[in-house]
Coordinates of C-alpha atoms in Angstrom, one line a residue:
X186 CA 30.6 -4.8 51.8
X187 CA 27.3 -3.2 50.9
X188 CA 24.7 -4.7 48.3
X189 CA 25.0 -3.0 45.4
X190 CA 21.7 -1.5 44.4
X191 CA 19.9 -3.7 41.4
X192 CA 19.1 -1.3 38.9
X193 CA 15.5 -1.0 37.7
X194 CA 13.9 -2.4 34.1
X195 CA 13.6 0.1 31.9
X196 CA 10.0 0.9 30.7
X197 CA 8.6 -0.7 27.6
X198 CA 7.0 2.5 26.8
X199 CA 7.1 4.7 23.8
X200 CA 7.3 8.3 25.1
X201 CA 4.1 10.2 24.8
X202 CA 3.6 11.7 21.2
X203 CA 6.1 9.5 19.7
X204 CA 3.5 7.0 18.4
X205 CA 4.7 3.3 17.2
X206 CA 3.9 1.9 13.5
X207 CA 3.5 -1.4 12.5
X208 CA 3.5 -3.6 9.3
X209 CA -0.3 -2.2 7.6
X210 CA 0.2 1.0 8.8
X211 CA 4.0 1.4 7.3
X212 CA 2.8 -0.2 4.0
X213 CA 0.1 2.0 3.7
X214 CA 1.9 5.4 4.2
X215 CA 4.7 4.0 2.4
X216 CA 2.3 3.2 -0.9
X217 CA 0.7 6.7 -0.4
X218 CA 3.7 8.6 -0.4
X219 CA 5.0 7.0 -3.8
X220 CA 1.5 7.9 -5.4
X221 CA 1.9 11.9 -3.8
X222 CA 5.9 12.1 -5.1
X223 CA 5.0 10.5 -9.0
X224 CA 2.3 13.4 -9.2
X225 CA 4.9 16.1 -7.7
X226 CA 7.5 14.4 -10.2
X227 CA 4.9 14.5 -12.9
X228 CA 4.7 18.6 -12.8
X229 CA 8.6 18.8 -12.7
X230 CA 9.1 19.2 -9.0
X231 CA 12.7 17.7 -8.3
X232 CA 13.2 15.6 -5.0
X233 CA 15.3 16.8 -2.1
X234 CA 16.2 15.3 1.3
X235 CA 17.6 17.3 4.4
X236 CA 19.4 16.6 7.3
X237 CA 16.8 15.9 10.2
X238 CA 19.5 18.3 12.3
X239 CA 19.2 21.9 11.6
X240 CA 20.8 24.9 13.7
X241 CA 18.9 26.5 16.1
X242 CA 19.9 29.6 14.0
X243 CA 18.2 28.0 10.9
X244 CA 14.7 27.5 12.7
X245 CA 14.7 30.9 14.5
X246 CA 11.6 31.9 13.9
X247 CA 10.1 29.5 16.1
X248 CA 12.3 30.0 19.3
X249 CA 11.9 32.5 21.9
X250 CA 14.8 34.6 23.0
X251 CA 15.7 32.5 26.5
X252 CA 19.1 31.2 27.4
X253 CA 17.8 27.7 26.3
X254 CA 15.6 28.1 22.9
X255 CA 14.1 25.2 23.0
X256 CA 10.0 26.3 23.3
X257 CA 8.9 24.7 19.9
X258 CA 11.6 22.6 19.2
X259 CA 13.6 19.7 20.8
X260 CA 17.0 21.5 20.9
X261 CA 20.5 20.5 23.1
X262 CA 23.9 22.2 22.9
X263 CA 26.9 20.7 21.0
X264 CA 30.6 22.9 20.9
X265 CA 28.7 26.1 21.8
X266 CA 26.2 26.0 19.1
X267 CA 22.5 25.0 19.3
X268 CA 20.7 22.5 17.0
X269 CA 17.2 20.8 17.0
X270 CA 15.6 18.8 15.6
X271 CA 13.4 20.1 12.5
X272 CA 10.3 21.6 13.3
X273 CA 9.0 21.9 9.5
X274 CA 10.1 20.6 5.9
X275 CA 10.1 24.8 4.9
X276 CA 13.0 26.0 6.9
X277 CA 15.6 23.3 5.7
X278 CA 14.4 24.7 2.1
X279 CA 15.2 27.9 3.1
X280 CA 18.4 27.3 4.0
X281 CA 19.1 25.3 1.3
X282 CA 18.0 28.0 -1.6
X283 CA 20.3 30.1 0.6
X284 CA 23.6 27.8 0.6
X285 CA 23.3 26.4 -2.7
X286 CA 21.7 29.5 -4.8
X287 CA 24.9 28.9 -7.2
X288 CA 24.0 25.7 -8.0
X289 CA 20.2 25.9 -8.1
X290 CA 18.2 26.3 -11.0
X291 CA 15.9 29.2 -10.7
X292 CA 12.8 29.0 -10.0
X293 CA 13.8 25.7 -7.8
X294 CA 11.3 23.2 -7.4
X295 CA 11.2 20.7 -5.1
X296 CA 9.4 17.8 -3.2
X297 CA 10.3 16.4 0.6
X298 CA 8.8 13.8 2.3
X299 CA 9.3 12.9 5.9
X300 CA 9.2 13.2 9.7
X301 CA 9.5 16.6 11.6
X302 CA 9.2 16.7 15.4
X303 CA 7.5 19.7 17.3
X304 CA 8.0 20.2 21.4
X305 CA 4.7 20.5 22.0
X306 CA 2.1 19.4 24.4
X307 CA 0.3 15.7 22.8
X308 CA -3.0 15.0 22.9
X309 CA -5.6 13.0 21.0
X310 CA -4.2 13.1 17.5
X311 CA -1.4 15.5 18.4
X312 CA 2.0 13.7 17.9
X313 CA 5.3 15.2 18.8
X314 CA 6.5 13.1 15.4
X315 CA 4.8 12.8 12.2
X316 CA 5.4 12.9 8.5
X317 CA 4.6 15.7 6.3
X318 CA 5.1 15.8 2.3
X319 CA 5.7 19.1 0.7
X320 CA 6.1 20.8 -2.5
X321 CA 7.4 24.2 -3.1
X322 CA 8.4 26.4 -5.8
X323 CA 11.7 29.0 -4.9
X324 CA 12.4 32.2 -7.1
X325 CA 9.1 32.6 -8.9
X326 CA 7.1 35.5 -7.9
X327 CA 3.9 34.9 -10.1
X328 CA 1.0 33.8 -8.9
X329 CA 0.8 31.1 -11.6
X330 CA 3.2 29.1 -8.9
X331 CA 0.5 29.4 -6.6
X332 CA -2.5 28.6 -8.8
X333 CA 0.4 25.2 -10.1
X334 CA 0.4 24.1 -6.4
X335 CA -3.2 24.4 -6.4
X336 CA -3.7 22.2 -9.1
X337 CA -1.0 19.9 -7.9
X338 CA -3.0 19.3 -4.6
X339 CA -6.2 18.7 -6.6
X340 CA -4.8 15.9 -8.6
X341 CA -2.8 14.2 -5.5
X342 CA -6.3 14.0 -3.7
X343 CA -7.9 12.4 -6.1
X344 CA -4.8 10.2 -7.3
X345 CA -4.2 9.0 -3.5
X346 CA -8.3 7.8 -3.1
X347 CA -10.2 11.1 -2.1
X348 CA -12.7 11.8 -5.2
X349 CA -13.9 14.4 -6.9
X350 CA -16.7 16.1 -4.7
X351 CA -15.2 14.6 -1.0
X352 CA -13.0 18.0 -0.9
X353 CA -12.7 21.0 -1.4
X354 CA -9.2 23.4 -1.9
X355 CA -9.9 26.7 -0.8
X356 CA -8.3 29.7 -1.8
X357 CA -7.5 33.1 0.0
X358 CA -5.2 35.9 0.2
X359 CA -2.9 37.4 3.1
X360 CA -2.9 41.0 1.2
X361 CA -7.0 41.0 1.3
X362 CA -6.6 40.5 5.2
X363 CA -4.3 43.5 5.1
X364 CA -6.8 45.6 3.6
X365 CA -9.4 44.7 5.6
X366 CA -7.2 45.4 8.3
X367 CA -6.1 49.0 6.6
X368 CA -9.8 49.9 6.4
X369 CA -10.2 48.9 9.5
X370 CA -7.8 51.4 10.5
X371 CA -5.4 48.7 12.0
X372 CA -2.7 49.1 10.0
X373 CA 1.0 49.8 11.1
X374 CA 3.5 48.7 14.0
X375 CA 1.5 49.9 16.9
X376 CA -1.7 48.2 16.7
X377 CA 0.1 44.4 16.1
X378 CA -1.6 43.8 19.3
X379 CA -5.1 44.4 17.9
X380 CA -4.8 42.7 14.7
X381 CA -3.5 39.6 16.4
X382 CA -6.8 39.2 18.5
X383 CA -8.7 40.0 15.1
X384 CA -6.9 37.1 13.9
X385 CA -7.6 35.1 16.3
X386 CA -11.0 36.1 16.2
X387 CA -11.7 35.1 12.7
X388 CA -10.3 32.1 12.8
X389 CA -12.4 30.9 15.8
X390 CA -15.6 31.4 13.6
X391 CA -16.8 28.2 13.1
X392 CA -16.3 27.6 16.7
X393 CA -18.0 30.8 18.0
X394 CA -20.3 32.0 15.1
X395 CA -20.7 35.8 14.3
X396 CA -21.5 36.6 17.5
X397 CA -19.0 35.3 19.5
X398 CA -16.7 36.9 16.7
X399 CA -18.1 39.9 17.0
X400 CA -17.8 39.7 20.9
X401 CA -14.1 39.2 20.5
X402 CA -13.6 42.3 18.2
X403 CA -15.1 44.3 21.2
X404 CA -14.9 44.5 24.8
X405 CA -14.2 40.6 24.7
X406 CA -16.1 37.5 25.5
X407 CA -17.5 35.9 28.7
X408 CA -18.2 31.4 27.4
X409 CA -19.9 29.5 29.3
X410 CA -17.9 28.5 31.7
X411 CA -17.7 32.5 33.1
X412 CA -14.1 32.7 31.6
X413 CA -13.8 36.2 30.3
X414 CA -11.6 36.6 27.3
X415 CA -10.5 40.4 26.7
X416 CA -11.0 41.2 23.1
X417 CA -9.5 44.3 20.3
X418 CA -11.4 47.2 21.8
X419 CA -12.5 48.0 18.5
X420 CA -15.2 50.9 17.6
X421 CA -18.6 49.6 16.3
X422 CA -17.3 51.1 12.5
X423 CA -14.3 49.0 12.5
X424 CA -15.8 46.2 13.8
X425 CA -18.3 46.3 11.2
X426 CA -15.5 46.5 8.9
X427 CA -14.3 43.2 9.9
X428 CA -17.3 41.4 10.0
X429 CA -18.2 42.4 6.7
X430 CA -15.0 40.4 5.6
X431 CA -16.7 37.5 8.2
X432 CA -19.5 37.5 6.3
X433 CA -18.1 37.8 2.5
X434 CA -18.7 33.7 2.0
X435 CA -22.6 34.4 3.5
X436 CA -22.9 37.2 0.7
X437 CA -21.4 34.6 -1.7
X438 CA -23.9 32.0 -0.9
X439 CA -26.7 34.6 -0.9
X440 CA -25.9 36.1 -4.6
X441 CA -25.6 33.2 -5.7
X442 CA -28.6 31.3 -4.8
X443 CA -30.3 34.2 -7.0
X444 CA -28.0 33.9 -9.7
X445 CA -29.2 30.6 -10.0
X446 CA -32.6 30.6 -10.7
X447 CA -33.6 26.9 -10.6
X448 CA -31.4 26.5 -7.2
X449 CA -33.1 24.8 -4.3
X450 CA -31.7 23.6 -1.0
X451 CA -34.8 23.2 1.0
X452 CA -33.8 19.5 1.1
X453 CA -29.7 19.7 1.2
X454 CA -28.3 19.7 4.9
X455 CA -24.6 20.3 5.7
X456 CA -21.9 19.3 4.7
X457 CA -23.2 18.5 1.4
X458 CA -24.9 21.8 1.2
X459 CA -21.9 24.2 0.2
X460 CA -20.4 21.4 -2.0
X461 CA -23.5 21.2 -4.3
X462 CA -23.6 25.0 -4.6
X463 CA -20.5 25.5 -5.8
X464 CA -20.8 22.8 -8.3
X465 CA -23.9 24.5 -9.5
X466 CA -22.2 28.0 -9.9
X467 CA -19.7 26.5 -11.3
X468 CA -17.0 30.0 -12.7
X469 CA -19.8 31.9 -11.3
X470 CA -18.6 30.9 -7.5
X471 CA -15.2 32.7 -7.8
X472 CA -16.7 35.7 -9.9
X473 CA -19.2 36.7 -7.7
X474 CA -16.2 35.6 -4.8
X475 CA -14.1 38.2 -6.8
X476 CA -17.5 41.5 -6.9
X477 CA -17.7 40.5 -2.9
X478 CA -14.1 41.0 -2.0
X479 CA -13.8 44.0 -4.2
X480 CA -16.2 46.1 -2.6
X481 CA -15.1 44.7 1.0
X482 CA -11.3 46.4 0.5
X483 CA -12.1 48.7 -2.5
X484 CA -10.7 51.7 0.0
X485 CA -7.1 49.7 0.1
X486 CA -4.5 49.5 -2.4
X487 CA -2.9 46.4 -0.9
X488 CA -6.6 44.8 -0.6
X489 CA -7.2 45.5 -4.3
X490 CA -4.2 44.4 -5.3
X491 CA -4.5 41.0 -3.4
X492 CA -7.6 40.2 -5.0
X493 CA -6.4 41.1 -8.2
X494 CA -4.4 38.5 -7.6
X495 CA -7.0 35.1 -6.3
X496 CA -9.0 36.8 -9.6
X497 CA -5.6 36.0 -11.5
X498 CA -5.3 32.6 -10.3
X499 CA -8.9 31.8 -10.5
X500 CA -8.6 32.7 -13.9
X501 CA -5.3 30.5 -14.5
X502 CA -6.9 27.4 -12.8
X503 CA -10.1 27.8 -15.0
X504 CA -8.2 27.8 -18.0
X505 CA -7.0 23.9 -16.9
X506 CA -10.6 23.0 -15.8
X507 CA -10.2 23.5 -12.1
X508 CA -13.4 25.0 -11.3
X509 CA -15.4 25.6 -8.4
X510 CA -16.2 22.3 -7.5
X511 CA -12.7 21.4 -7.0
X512 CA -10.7 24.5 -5.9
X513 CA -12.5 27.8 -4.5
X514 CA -11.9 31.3 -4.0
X515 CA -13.2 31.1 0.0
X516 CA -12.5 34.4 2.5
X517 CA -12.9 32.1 5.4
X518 CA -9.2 30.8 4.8
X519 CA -7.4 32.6 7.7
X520 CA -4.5 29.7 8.7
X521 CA -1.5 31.0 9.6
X522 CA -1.6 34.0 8.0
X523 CA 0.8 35.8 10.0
X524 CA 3.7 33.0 7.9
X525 CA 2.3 34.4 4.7
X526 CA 2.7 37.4 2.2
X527 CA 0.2 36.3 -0.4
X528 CA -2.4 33.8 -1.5
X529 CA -3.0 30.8 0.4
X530 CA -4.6 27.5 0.4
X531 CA -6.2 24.6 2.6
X532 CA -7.4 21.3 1.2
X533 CA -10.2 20.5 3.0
X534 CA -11.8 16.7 2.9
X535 CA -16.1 17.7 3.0
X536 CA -17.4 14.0 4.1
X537 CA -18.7 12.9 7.5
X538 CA -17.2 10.8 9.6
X539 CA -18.3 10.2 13.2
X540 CA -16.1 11.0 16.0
X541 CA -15.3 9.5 19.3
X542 CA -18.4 10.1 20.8
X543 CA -20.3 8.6 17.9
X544 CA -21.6 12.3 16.6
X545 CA -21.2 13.1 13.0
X546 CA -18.7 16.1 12.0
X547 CA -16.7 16.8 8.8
X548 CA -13.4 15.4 8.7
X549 CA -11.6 18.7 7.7
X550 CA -8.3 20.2 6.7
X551 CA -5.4 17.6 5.2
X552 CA -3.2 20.5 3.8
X553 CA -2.6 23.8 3.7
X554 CA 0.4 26.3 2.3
X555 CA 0.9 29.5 0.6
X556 CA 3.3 32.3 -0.3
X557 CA 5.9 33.4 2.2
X558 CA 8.6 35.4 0.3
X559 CA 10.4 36.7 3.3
X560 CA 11.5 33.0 4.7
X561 CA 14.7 32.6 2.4
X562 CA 15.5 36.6 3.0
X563 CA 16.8 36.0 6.5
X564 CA 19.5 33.9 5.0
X565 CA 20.5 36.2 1.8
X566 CA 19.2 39.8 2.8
X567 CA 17.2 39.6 -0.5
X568 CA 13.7 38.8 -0.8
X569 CA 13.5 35.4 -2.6
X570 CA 9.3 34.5 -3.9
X571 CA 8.5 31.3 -2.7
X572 CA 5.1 29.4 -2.5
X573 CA 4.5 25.7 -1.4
X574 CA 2.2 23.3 0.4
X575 CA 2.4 20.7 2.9
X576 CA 0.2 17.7 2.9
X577 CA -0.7 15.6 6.8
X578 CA 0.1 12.1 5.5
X579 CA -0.9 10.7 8.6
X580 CA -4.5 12.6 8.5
X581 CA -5.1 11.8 4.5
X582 CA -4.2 7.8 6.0
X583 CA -6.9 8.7 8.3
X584 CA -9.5 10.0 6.2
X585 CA -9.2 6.9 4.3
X586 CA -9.4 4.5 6.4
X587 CA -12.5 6.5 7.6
X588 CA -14.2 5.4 4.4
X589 CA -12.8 2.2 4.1
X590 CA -11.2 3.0 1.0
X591 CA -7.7 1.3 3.0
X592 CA -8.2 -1.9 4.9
X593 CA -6.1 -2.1 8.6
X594 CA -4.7 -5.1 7.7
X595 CA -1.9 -5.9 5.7
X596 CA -1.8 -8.8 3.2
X597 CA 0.6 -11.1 5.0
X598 CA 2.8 -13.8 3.4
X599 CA 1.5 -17.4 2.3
X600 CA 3.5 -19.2 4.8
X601 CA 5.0 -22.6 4.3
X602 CA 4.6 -24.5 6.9
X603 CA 7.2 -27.0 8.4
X604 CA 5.9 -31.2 9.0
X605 CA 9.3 -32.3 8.9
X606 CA 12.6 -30.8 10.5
X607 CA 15.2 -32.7 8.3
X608 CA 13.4 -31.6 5.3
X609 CA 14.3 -27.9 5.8
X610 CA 15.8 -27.7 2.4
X611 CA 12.4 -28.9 0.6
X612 CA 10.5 -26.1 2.4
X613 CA 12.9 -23.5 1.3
X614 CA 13.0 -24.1 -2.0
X615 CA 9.3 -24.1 -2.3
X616 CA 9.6 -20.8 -0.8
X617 CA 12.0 -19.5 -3.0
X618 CA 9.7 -20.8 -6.1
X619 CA 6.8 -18.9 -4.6
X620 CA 9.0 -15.4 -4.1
X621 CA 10.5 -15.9 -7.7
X622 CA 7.0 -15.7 -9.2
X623 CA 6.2 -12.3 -7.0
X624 CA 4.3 -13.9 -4.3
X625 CA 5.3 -13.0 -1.1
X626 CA 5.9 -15.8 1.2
X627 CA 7.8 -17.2 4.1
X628 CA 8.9 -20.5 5.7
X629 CA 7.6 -20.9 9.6
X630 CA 10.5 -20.9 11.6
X631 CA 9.2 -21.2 15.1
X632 CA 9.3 -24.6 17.0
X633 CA 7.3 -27.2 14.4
X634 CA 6.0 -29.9 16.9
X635 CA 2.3 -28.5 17.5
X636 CA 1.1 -28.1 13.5
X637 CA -2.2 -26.2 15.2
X638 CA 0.2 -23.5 16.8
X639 CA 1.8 -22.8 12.7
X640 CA -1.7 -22.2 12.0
X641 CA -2.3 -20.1 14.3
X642 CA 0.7 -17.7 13.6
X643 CA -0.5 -18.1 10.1
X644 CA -3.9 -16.5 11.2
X645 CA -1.9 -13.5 13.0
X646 CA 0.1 -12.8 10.1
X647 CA -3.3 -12.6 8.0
X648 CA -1.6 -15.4 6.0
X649 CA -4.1 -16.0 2.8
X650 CA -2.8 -19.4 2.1
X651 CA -0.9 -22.0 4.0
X652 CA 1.7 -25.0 2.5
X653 CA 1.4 -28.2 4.3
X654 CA 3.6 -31.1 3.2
X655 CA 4.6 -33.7 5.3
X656 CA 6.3 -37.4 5.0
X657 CA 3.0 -39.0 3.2
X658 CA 3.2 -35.2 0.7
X659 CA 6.4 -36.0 -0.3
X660 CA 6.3 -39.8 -1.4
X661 CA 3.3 -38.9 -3.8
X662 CA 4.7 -36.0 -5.4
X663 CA 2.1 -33.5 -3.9
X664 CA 1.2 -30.4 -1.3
X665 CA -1.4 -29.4 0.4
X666 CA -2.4 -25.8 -0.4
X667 CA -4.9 -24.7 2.2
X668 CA -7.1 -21.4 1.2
X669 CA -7.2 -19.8 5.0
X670 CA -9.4 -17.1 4.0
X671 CA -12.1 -18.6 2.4
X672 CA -11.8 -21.6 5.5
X673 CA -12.3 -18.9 7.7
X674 CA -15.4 -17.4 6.0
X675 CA -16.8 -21.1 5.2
X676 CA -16.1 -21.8 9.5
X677 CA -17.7 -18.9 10.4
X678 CA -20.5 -18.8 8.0
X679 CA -21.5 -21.9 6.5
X680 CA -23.1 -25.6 7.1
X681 CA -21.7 -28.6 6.8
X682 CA -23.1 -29.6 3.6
X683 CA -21.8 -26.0 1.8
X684 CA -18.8 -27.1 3.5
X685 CA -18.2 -30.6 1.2
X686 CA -19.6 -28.0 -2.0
X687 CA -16.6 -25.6 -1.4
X688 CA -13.3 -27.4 0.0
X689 CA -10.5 -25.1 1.0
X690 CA -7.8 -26.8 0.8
X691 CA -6.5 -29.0 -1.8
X692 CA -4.1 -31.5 -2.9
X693 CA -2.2 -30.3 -6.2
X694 CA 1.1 -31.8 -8.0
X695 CA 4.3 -30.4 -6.5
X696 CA 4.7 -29.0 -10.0
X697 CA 1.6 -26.8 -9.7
X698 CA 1.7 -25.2 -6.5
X699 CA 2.8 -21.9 -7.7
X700 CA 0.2 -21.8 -10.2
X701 CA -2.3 -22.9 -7.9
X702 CA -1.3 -20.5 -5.2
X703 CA -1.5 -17.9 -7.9
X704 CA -5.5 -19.3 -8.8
X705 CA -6.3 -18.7 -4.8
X706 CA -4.6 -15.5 -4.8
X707 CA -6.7 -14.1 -7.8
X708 CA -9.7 -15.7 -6.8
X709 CA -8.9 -13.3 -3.0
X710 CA -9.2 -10.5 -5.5

């Protein structure tokens, strides 16, 4: 009889872009999403959770037409019907305002928090899975939905850690784009092809600058690797067109600066630079925003009529005190603006940090959104207005953790530590005296003969205090309440002699221990 084959281990190994979190980490994002759903709750935004399953059907718009759609999404076959994972918290909504319209109030607003997955290549900070957190606004067609999400974002930045002055929310429209485009003469079904390497283009400026821009709206561009990248074949006239939109936040700057007379940045150097001009213009930023962009699309109906509208909600978000220095009418806003019919919006976080290879760079976008009032349409045949945003938990984690605003490591539990075996019972119910008064704690339930070993899981857990009690404890009534993060600052730091002036660890009354476990705590801050 032949040996049966011994099957192989299976690999301890998290597939790639499916990333692992552990105990800080959970407790962090779980402690910023409760401060991010009591602002959307506060401005009368209604919680909703989806299935994680959605029909392929559903998420359409992000499959190709193959015989297996699953470019985008992770997608598999069940009883001849295809289904994937969700790619986005903005479809399920859509087919929810679809199925339940009935039921719904209108306008429906709601909030959703959790993970979506996207088939996509990882990378450095590219996960397959992460968490998003969303609000939107269904049915309501004005524009004071969009300047309310606006606002919304503005307070959640500052109410999850990010202060006034660290970001920025910048404010743009889809119909300015479109009369750009119309001036441009690129208008209509035939030239999609052109405007989508416009697009591209534009949003590639900060990358590229104006030249390289302007390279793509041509004949193309050659980098400097040799690659040649074909660009729009546009005329010099309606490539000027275009660029004058590439420039409109340059003119901004420029009229500025001599609108304000007593403005000097001689000494200012990005990315502070922008930040303190708008907060010296002040209204003046989106007004002169407003003159720029009106003579850039004055030959469009659709141009004039988009930035009738970022003038409308500039005007709505002054009115609540949102000016400049917080949220910005900014023509560079170009994300995804093939998604969106209307205004839209980026948060953008305007501190350094230093990246991998130690060079300094601003953090950047956290969240984005806008209008997209054709999304619920493929479900009902009838337009439905809809705006919304969508926050990157995971980055915002990031960005504060970047300024040390979060510490990596958890507060762990005081742990009680075990002398005795037979005296199990004792230990619990000190335990349970420490967790009724709020303090979180736990009893070591390893192997108790090496005492140095509790100590040292104590030390992995980030334990701030340990209980010791043994035999001699126990006859005089006391416990030994051991400080472990101010013995660890006082081993690393101190002399002997400070050592004797600031003991660690002390002996208290069994009847104390909560309340002297409570003193340490404080004292931790």
């Amino acid at each position: 009889m032949a040996k049966q084959k011994k099957q192989p281990r299976p690999k301890a190994q998290a597939p790639k872009g499916f990333p692992d979190y552990f105990g800080a980490e959970v407790t962090q994002r779980t402690q910023m999403l409760a401060k991010i759903a009591a602002v959307y709750h506060r401005y009368g935004f209604d919680a909703l959770e989806t299935s994680a399953v959605e029909t392929v059907e559903a998420l359409g718009k992000f499959l190709p037409d193959v015989d297996r759609p699953n470019e985008g999404v992770f997608a598999w076959e069940e009883d001849k019907d295809w289904l994937a994972l969700r790619y986005d918290l903005t479809a399920p909504l859509a087919r929810v305002a679809a199925q339940y319209r009935n039921d719904l109030p209108s306008p429906y607003r709601r909030y959703a928090m959790g993970p979506v997955w996207r088939n996509e290549k990882p990378g450095p900070g590219r996960f397959r899975q992460f968490y998003q957190c969303d609000a939107d606004t269904v049915g309501a067609s004005s524009v004071a939905a969009d300047a309310e999400i606006c606002a919304m974002l503005a307070d959640t930045l500052e109410e999850v850690g990010i202060p006034r002055g660290d970001y920025v929310i910048r404010v743009n429209n889809r119909k300015v784009l479109n009369g750009v485009m119309e001036v441009a003469g690129l208008s209509g079904d035939d030239k999609e092809a052109e405007r989508g390497i416009v697009l591209r283009a534009i949003d590639k400026l900060d990358r590229l600058g104006p030249e390289g821009v302007r390279a793509l709206l041509g004949e193309g561009r050659k980098d400097a690797s040799g690659d040649f990248t074909k660009g729009a074949g546009l005329s010099e006239a309606q490539a000027d067109v275009v660029m004058g939109f590439v420039g409109a936040t340059q003119s901004i700057e420029t009229r500025l600066k001599a609108y304000l007379t007593d403005w000097t940045d001689h000494d200012i150097m990005e990315p502070h630079y922008l930040n303190a001009l708008r907060k010296a213009a002040g209204p003046a930023w989106n007004k002169v925003a407003v003159e720029v962009l009106e003579v850039i699309v004055s030959e469009s109906e659709v141009g004039k009529e988009g930035v009738e509208e970022l003038k409308r909600i500039a005007t709505l978000l002054g009115a609540q005190g949102y000016e400049a220095d917080r949220i910005v009418i900014d023509p560079s806003v170009v994300r995804g603006l093939g998604y969106y019919t209307g205004p839209v919006y980026e948060a953008e976080l305007t501190f350094e940090v230093t990246d991998e290879k130690g060079r300094p760079r601003n953090f950047g976008s956290v969240a984005g959104g806008g209008r997209y009032d054709d999304l619920v349409k493929r479900f009902t045949g009838q337009e439905v207005p809809a705006t919304g945003v969508s926050i990157g938990v995971d980055r915002l984690l990031a960005a504060l953790r970047a300024k040390g605003r979060i510490d990596n490591v958890a507060d762990g539990p005081v742990v009680v530590t075990v002398m005795d075996r037979d005296r199990m019972a004792d230990y619990q119910t000190m335990v349970a005296e420490l967790r009724n008064a709020g303090i979180r704690a736990e009893v070591y339930l390893g192997n108790p003969k090496n005492f140095g070993n509790q100590l040292k899981y104590a030390d992995k857990r980030a334990s701030p205090v340990a209980i010791i009690a043994g035999g001699d404890e126990f006859d005089q009534g006391i416990v030994q309440i051991k400080d472990l993060i101010l013995g660890a600052e006082i081993a690393k730091n101190a002399t002997l002699e400070e050592w004797k002036d600031r003991p660690s660890q002390y002996a208290v009354p069994r009847d104390q221990m909560v309340a002297k476990v409570r003193e340490i705590l404080d004292g931790q801050g």
